CSV table of C-alpha atoms in Angstrom, one decimal:
chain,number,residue,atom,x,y,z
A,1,UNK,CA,100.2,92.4,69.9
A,2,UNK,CA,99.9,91.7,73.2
A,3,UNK,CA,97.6,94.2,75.7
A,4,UNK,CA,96.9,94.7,79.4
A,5,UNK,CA,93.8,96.1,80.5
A,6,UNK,CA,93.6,97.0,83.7
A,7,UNK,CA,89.8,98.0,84.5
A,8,UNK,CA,87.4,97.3,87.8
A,9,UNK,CA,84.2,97.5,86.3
A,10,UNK,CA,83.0,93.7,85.3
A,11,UNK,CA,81.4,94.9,82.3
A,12,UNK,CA,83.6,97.3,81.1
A,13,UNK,CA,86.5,94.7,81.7
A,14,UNK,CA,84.9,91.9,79.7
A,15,UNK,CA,83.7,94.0,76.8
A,16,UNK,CA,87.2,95.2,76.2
A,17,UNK,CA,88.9,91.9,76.0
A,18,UNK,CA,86.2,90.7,74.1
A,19,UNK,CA,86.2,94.0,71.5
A,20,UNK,CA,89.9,93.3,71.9
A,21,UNK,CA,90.3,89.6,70.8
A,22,UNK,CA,87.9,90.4,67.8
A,23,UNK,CA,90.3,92.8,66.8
A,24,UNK,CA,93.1,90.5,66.8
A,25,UNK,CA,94.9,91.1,69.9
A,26,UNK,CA,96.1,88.8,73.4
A,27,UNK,CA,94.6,91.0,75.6
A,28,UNK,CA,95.1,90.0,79.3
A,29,UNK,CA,92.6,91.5,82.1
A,30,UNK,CA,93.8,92.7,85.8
A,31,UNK,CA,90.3,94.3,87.9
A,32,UNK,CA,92.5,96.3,90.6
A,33,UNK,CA,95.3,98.5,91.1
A,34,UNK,CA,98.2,95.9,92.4
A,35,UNK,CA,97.1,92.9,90.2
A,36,UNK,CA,97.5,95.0,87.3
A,37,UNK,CA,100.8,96.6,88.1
A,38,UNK,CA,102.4,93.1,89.0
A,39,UNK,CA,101.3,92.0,85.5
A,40,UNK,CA,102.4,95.0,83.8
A,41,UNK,CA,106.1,94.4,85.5
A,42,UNK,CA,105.8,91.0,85.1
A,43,UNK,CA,105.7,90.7,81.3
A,44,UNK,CA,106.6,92.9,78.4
A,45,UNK,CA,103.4,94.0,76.8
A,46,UNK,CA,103.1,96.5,73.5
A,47,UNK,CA,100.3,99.0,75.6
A,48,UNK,CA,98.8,99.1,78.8
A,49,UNK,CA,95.1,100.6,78.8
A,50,UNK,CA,94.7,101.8,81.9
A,51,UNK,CA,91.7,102.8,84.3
A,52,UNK,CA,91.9,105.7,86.8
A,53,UNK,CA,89.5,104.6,89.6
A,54,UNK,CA,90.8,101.6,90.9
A,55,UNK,CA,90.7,99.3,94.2
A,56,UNK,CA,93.1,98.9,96.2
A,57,UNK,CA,96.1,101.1,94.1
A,58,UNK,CA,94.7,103.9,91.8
A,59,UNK,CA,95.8,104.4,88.2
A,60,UNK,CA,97.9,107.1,89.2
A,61,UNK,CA,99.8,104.9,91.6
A,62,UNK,CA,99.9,102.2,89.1
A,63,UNK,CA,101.4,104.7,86.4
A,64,UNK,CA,103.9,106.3,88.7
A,65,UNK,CA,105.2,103.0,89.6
A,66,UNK,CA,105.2,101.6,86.4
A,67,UNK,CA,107.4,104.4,84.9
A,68,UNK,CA,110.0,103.3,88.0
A,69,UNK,CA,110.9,100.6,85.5
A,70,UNK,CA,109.1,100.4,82.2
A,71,UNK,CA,107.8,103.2,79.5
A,72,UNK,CA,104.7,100.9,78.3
A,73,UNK,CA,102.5,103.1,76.4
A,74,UNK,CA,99.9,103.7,78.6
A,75,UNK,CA,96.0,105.0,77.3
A,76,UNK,CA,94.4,106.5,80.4
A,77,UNK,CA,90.5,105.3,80.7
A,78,UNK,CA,88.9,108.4,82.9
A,79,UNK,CA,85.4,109.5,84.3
A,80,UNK,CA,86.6,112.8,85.0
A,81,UNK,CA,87.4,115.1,82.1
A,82,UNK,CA,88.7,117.8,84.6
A,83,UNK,CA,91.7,119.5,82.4
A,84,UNK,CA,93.8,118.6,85.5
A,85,UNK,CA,93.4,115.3,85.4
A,86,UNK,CA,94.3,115.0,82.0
A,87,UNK,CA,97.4,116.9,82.9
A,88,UNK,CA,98.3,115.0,85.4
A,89,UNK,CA,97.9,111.8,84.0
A,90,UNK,CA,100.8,113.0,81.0
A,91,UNK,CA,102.6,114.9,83.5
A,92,UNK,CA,102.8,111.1,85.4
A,93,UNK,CA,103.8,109.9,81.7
A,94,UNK,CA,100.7,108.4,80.1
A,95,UNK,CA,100.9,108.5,76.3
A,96,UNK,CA,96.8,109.1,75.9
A,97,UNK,CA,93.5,109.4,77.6
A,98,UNK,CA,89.9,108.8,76.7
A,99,UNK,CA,87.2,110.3,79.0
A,100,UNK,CA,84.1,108.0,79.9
A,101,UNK,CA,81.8,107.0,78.4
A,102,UNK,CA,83.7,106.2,74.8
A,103,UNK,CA,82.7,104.6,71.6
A,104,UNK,CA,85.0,101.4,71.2
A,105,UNK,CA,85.7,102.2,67.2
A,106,UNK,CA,87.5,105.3,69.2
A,107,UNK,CA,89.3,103.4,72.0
A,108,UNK,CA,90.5,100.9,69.0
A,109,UNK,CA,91.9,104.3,66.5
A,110,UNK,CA,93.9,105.2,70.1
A,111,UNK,CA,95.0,102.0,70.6
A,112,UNK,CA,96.5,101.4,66.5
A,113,UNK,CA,97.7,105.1,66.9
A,114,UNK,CA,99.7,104.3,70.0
A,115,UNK,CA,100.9,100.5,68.6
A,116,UNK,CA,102.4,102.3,65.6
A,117,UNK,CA,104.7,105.1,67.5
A,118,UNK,CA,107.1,102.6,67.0
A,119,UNK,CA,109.0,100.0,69.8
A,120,UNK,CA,108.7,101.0,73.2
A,121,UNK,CA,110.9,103.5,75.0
A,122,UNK,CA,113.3,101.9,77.1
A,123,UNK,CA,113.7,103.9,80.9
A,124,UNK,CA,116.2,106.0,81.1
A,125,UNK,CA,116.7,105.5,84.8
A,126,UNK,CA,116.7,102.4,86.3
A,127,UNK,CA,116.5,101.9,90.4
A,128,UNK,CA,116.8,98.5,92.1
A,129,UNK,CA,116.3,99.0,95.8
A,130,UNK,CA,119.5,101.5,96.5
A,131,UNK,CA,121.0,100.6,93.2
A,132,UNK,CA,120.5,103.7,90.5
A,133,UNK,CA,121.1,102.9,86.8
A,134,UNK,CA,121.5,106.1,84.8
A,135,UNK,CA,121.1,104.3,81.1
A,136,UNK,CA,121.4,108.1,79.1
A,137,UNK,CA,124.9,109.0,81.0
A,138,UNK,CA,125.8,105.4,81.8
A,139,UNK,CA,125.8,106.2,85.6
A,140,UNK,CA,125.8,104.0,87.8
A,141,UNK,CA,125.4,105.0,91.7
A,142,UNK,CA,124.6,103.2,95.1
A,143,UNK,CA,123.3,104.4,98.1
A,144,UNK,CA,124.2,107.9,96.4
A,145,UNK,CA,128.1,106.7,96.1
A,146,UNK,CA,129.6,106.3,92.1
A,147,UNK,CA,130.4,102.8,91.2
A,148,UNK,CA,132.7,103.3,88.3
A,149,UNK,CA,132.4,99.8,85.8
A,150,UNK,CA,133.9,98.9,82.6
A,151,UNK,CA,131.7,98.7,79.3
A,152,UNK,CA,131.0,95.4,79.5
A,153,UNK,CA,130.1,95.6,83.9
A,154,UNK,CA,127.9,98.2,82.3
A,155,UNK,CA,126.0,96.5,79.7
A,156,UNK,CA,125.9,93.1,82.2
A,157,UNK,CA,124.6,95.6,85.3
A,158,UNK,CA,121.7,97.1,82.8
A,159,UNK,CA,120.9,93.8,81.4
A,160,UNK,CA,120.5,91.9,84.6
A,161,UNK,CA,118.6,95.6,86.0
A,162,UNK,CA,116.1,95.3,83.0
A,163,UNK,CA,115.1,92.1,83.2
A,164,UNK,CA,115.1,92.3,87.0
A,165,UNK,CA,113.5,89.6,88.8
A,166,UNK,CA,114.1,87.3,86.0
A,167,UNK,CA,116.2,84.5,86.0
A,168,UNK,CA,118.4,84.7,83.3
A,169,UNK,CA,120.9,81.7,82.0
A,170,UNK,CA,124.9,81.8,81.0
A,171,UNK,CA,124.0,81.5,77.5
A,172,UNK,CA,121.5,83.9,77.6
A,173,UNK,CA,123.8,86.8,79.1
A,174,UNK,CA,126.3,85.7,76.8
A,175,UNK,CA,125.0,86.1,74.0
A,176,UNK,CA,122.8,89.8,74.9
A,177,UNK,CA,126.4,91.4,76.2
A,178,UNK,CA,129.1,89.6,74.3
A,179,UNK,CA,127.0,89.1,71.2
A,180,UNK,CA,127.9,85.7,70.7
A,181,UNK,CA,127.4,82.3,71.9
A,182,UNK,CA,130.4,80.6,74.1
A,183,UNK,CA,130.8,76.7,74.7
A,184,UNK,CA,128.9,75.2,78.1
A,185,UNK,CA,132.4,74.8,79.4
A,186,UNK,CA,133.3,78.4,80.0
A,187,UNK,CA,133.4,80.4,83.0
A,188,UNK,CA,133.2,84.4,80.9
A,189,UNK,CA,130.1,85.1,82.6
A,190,UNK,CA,130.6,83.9,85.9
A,191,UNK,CA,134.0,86.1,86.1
A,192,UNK,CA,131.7,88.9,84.8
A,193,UNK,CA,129.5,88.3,87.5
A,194,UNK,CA,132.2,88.1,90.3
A,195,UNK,CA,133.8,91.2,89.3
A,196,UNK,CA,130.3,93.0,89.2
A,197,UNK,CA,129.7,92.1,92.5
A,198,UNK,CA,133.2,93.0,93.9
A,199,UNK,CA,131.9,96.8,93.0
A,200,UNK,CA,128.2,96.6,92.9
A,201,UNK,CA,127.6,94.3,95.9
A,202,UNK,CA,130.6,93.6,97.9
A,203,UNK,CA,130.3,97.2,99.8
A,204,UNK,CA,126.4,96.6,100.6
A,205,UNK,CA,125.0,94.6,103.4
A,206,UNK,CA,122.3,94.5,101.1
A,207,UNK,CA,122.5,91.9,98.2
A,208,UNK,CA,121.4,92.3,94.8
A,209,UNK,CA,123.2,90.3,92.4
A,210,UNK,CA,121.2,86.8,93.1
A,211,UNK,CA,122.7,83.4,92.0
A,212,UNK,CA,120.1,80.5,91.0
A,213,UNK,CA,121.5,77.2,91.1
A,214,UNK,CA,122.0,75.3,88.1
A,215,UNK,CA,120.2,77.9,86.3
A,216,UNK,CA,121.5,81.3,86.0
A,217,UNK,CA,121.4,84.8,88.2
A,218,UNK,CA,119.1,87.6,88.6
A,219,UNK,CA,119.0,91.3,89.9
A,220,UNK,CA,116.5,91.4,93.0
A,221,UNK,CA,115.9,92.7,96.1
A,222,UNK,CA,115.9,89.8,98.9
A,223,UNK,CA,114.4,90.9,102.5
């Protein structure tokens, strides 16, 4: 089980990686605001525990963000145990909260509570740049305008939107959409990909289907 913790304090950092490891998790330690968020989009972890008061982007920022793209169970570490803050933090969609000063045997019965909810919640909207993903009504607009796609544009468009920023191989797309592995020698995907850009990208000055050279494509937002 793999944990970020995303906490300014030195002490308070190091103590819960430590009480972490001894429990028998990776835990992986951010000390501000935009460190941690790049980590937490970065890689897929099972829980994120995650400190209000932060430099440089506050947990609030970091948890709005976050919920652009992932649904990591997030604990909420707070100094303030103002009834509002609490509410805002699972109105912003944090999973739990533990107010300031806290025993670590209690962090540790939040954190197995929260691991054992099951796998994590996959978002139900996706937005890359001007590119919307509805993944509940399989919607899929652009700058506000419908792109109509076939099943299989569909499941290529939220796979590549997913795993955005991540460079993802012909063998690999092949065999998460198609279910199955094809010979070296074919060309499925990059039709699939040609055709997705005729409706997804073609229209848009802007970009967002990415091809990486002798390795694969991406979904990404290129300035």
């Amino acid at each position: 089980m793999k944990i970020l913790i995303i906490e300014d304090e030195p002490k308070a950092g190091d103590y819960l990686v430590k009480g972490l490891h001894e429990s028998g998790y990776v835990a992986d330690l951010a000390r501000n605001g935009v460190d941690g968020l790049s980590l937490a989009l970065e890689h897929d972890y099972e829980l994120i525990v995650l400190d209000v008061m932060l430099p440089q982007m506050d947990g609030w920022t970091v948890l709005s963000k976050l919920r652009e793209r992932k649904e990591t169970p997030v604990l909420f570490l707070t100094a303030r145990d103002d009834v509002i803050d609490r509410v805002k933090g699972l109105e912003l969609g944090a999973d739990d909260y533990l107010v300031k000063p806290f025993a670590f045997a209690e962090l540790l019965a939040r954190v197995k509570t929260l691991l054992r909810r099951g796998p994590v919640r996959e978002a139900e909207v996706i937005r890359v740049a001007d590119l919307e993903i509805d993944v509940l009504r399989r919607r899929v607009t652009r700058a506000g305008q419908r792109i109509e796609l076939t099943a299989k544009e569909f499941a290529l468009l939220h796979l590549l939107a997913k795993r955005q920023g991540e460079v993802l191989s012909r063998t690999q797309i092949a065999s998460m959409v198609w279910d199955m592995n094809f010979d070296s020698d074919t060309n499925v995907v990059d039709v699939a990909i040609r055709r997705l850009r005729v409706k997804v990208d073609d229209p848009y000055p802007l970009k967002l289907v990415q091809t990486v050279r002798g390795m694969g494509y991406l979904l990404e937002e290129r300035t």
